[in-house]
């Protein structure tokens, strides 16, 4: 097990009164697809100035806040949380991303 995960679970297991909420803020980093950008991409800049360099295209977001950790796999609260997350993610992916909205389009798949 990841040592950070282990420390969080041990802390919360020994203090159930915290309700699974960590005392200190956490940092979560989300990253998107990234890739190299060749100087050949700059077709307007090079002829005009001759100044081009290679670069890297990326996107990232840092999110700070309090974390509630659902670690007890036998807990009703954990089961309800996971069920809601799976249902919401599936609904979003099926309708907003895939366009499965019925009518002329296929209907969306649902979690049962």
mmCIF file of C-alpha atoms in Angstrom:
data_model
loop_
_atom_site.group_PDB
_atom_site.id
_atom_site.type_symbol
_atom_site.label_atom_id
_atom_site.label_comp_id
_atom_site.label_asym_id
_atom_site.label_seq_id
_atom_site.Cartn_x
_atom_site.Cartn_y
_atom_site.Cartn_z
ATOM 1 C CA UNK A 1 0.000 0.000 0.000
ATOM 2 C CA UNK A 2 1.142 3.539 -0.731
ATOM 3 C CA UNK A 3 2.706 4.946 2.494
ATOM 4 C CA UNK A 4 0.663 8.157 2.248
ATOM 5 C CA UNK A 5 -2.595 6.227 1.882
ATOM 6 C CA UNK A 6 -1.586 3.966 4.751
ATOM 7 C CA UNK A 7 -0.895 6.952 7.033
ATOM 8 C CA UNK A 8 -4.255 8.567 6.197
ATOM 9 C CA UNK A 9 -6.204 5.353 6.781
ATOM 10 C CA UNK A 10 -4.401 4.638 10.065
ATOM 11 C CA UNK A 11 -5.076 8.185 11.295
ATOM 12 C CA UNK A 12 -8.767 8.098 10.409
ATOM 13 C CA UNK A 13 -9.253 4.537 11.694
ATOM 14 C CA UNK A 14 -7.918 5.540 15.102
ATOM 15 C CA UNK A 15 -10.158 8.654 15.235
ATOM 16 C CA UNK A 16 -13.653 7.705 13.992
ATOM 17 C CA UNK A 17 -15.049 10.943 15.444
ATOM 18 C CA UNK A 18 -13.393 12.799 12.537
ATOM 19 C CA UNK A 19 -15.881 11.238 10.127
ATOM 20 C CA UNK A 20 -13.200 10.446 7.563
ATOM 21 C CA UNK A 21 -12.169 14.111 7.164
ATOM 22 C CA UNK A 22 -8.441 14.862 7.293
ATOM 23 C CA UNK A 23 -7.355 17.655 9.653
ATOM 24 C CA UNK A 24 -5.036 19.393 7.212
ATOM 25 C CA UNK A 25 -5.721 20.598 3.690
ATOM 26 C CA UNK A 26 -4.525 18.370 0.876
ATOM 27 C CA UNK A 27 -3.195 19.136 -2.590
ATOM 28 C CA UNK A 28 -4.486 17.135 -5.548
ATOM 29 C CA UNK A 29 -2.897 17.657 -8.961
ATOM 30 C CA UNK A 30 -4.843 16.906 -12.134
ATOM 31 C CA UNK A 31 -3.041 16.723 -15.465
ATOM 32 C CA UNK A 32 -4.293 16.548 -19.025
ATOM 33 C CA UNK A 33 -2.748 15.166 -22.176
ATOM 34 C CA UNK A 34 0.595 16.711 -23.059
ATOM 35 C CA UNK A 35 2.993 16.613 -25.962
ATOM 36 C CA UNK A 36 6.059 18.109 -27.587
ATOM 37 C CA UNK A 37 5.587 21.036 -29.979
ATOM 38 C CA UNK A 38 8.210 21.244 -32.732
ATOM 39 C CA UNK A 39 9.502 24.649 -33.908
ATOM 40 C CA UNK A 40 8.256 23.606 -37.368
ATOM 41 C CA UNK A 41 4.751 24.334 -36.043
ATOM 42 C CA UNK A 42 5.438 28.090 -35.988
ATOM 43 C CA UNK A 43 4.974 28.753 -39.701
ATOM 44 C CA UNK A 44 4.212 32.479 -39.249
ATOM 45 C CA UNK A 45 6.835 33.376 -36.634
ATOM 46 C CA UNK A 46 9.879 31.791 -38.277
ATOM 47 C CA UNK A 47 9.676 33.651 -41.615
ATOM 48 C CA UNK A 48 8.943 36.945 -39.855
ATOM 49 C CA UNK A 49 11.520 36.846 -37.041
ATOM 50 C CA UNK A 50 13.520 33.659 -37.416
ATOM 51 C CA UNK A 51 12.997 33.149 -33.687
ATOM 52 C CA UNK A 52 11.469 29.825 -32.775
ATOM 53 C CA UNK A 53 12.108 27.249 -30.069
ATOM 54 C CA UNK A 54 10.708 23.835 -29.227
ATOM 55 C CA UNK A 55 8.221 23.767 -26.382
ATOM 56 C CA UNK A 56 5.880 21.499 -24.481
ATOM 57 C CA UNK A 57 2.090 21.824 -24.492
ATOM 58 C CA UNK A 58 0.415 20.810 -21.234
ATOM 59 C CA UNK A 59 -2.377 21.669 -18.823
ATOM 60 C CA UNK A 60 -2.571 21.056 -15.089
ATOM 61 C CA UNK A 61 -4.679 22.164 -12.151
ATOM 62 C CA UNK A 62 -3.745 22.200 -8.476
ATOM 63 C CA UNK A 63 -6.675 21.826 -6.093
ATOM 64 C CA UNK A 64 -6.340 22.491 -2.365
ATOM 65 C CA UNK A 65 -8.938 21.617 0.240
ATOM 66 C CA UNK A 66 -10.214 19.289 2.905
ATOM 67 C CA UNK A 67 -10.514 15.627 1.962
ATOM 68 C CA UNK A 68 -13.046 13.103 3.164
ATOM 69 C CA UNK A 69 -11.561 9.628 2.810
ATOM 70 C CA UNK A 70 -13.890 6.677 2.174
ATOM 71 C CA UNK A 71 -11.719 3.762 3.234
ATOM 72 C CA UNK A 72 -14.033 1.267 4.972
ATOM 73 C CA UNK A 73 -15.229 -1.026 2.183
ATOM 74 C CA UNK A 74 -17.871 -2.553 4.484
ATOM 75 C CA UNK A 75 -19.415 0.798 5.438
ATOM 76 C CA UNK A 76 -22.883 1.712 4.117
ATOM 77 C CA UNK A 77 -21.662 5.301 3.742
ATOM 78 C CA UNK A 78 -18.749 4.202 1.530
ATOM 79 C CA UNK A 79 -21.030 2.004 -0.584
ATOM 80 C CA UNK A 80 -23.546 4.835 -1.048
ATOM 81 C CA UNK A 81 -20.784 7.302 -1.961
ATOM 82 C CA UNK A 82 -19.236 4.957 -4.535
ATOM 83 C CA UNK A 83 -22.637 4.093 -6.028
ATOM 84 C CA UNK A 84 -23.442 7.796 -6.485
ATOM 85 C CA UNK A 85 -20.028 8.507 -8.038
ATOM 86 C CA UNK A 86 -20.359 5.631 -10.519
ATOM 87 C CA UNK A 87 -23.944 6.585 -11.395
ATOM 88 C CA UNK A 88 -23.103 10.280 -11.903
ATOM 89 C CA UNK A 89 -19.961 9.557 -13.948
ATOM 90 C CA UNK A 90 -21.817 7.063 -16.135
ATOM 91 C CA UNK A 91 -24.716 9.478 -16.734
ATOM 92 C CA UNK A 92 -22.318 12.292 -17.664
ATOM 93 C CA UNK A 93 -20.209 10.089 -19.948
ATOM 94 C CA UNK A 94 -23.156 8.459 -21.691
ATOM 95 C CA UNK A 95 -25.147 11.665 -22.306
ATOM 96 C CA UNK A 96 -22.654 14.553 -22.471
ATOM 97 C CA UNK A 97 -19.635 12.806 -23.966
ATOM 98 C CA UNK A 98 -21.176 10.031 -26.063
ATOM 99 C CA UNK A 99 -24.419 11.845 -26.905
ATOM 100 C CA UNK A 100 -26.617 8.862 -26.029
ATOM 101 C CA UNK A 101 -29.766 10.838 -25.291
ATOM 102 C CA UNK A 102 -32.456 8.783 -27.038
ATOM 103 C CA UNK A 103 -34.684 9.901 -29.875
ATOM 104 C CA UNK A 104 -32.564 9.768 -33.045
ATOM 105 C CA UNK A 105 -29.564 8.765 -30.923
ATOM 106 C CA UNK A 106 -28.999 5.583 -28.932
ATOM 107 C CA UNK A 107 -30.255 5.634 -25.359
ATOM 108 C CA UNK A 108 -27.762 5.891 -22.550
ATOM 109 C CA UNK A 109 -26.561 2.895 -20.567
ATOM 110 C CA UNK A 110 -27.522 3.033 -16.899
ATOM 111 C CA UNK A 111 -25.979 1.561 -13.768
ATOM 112 C CA UNK A 112 -28.319 -1.007 -12.213
#
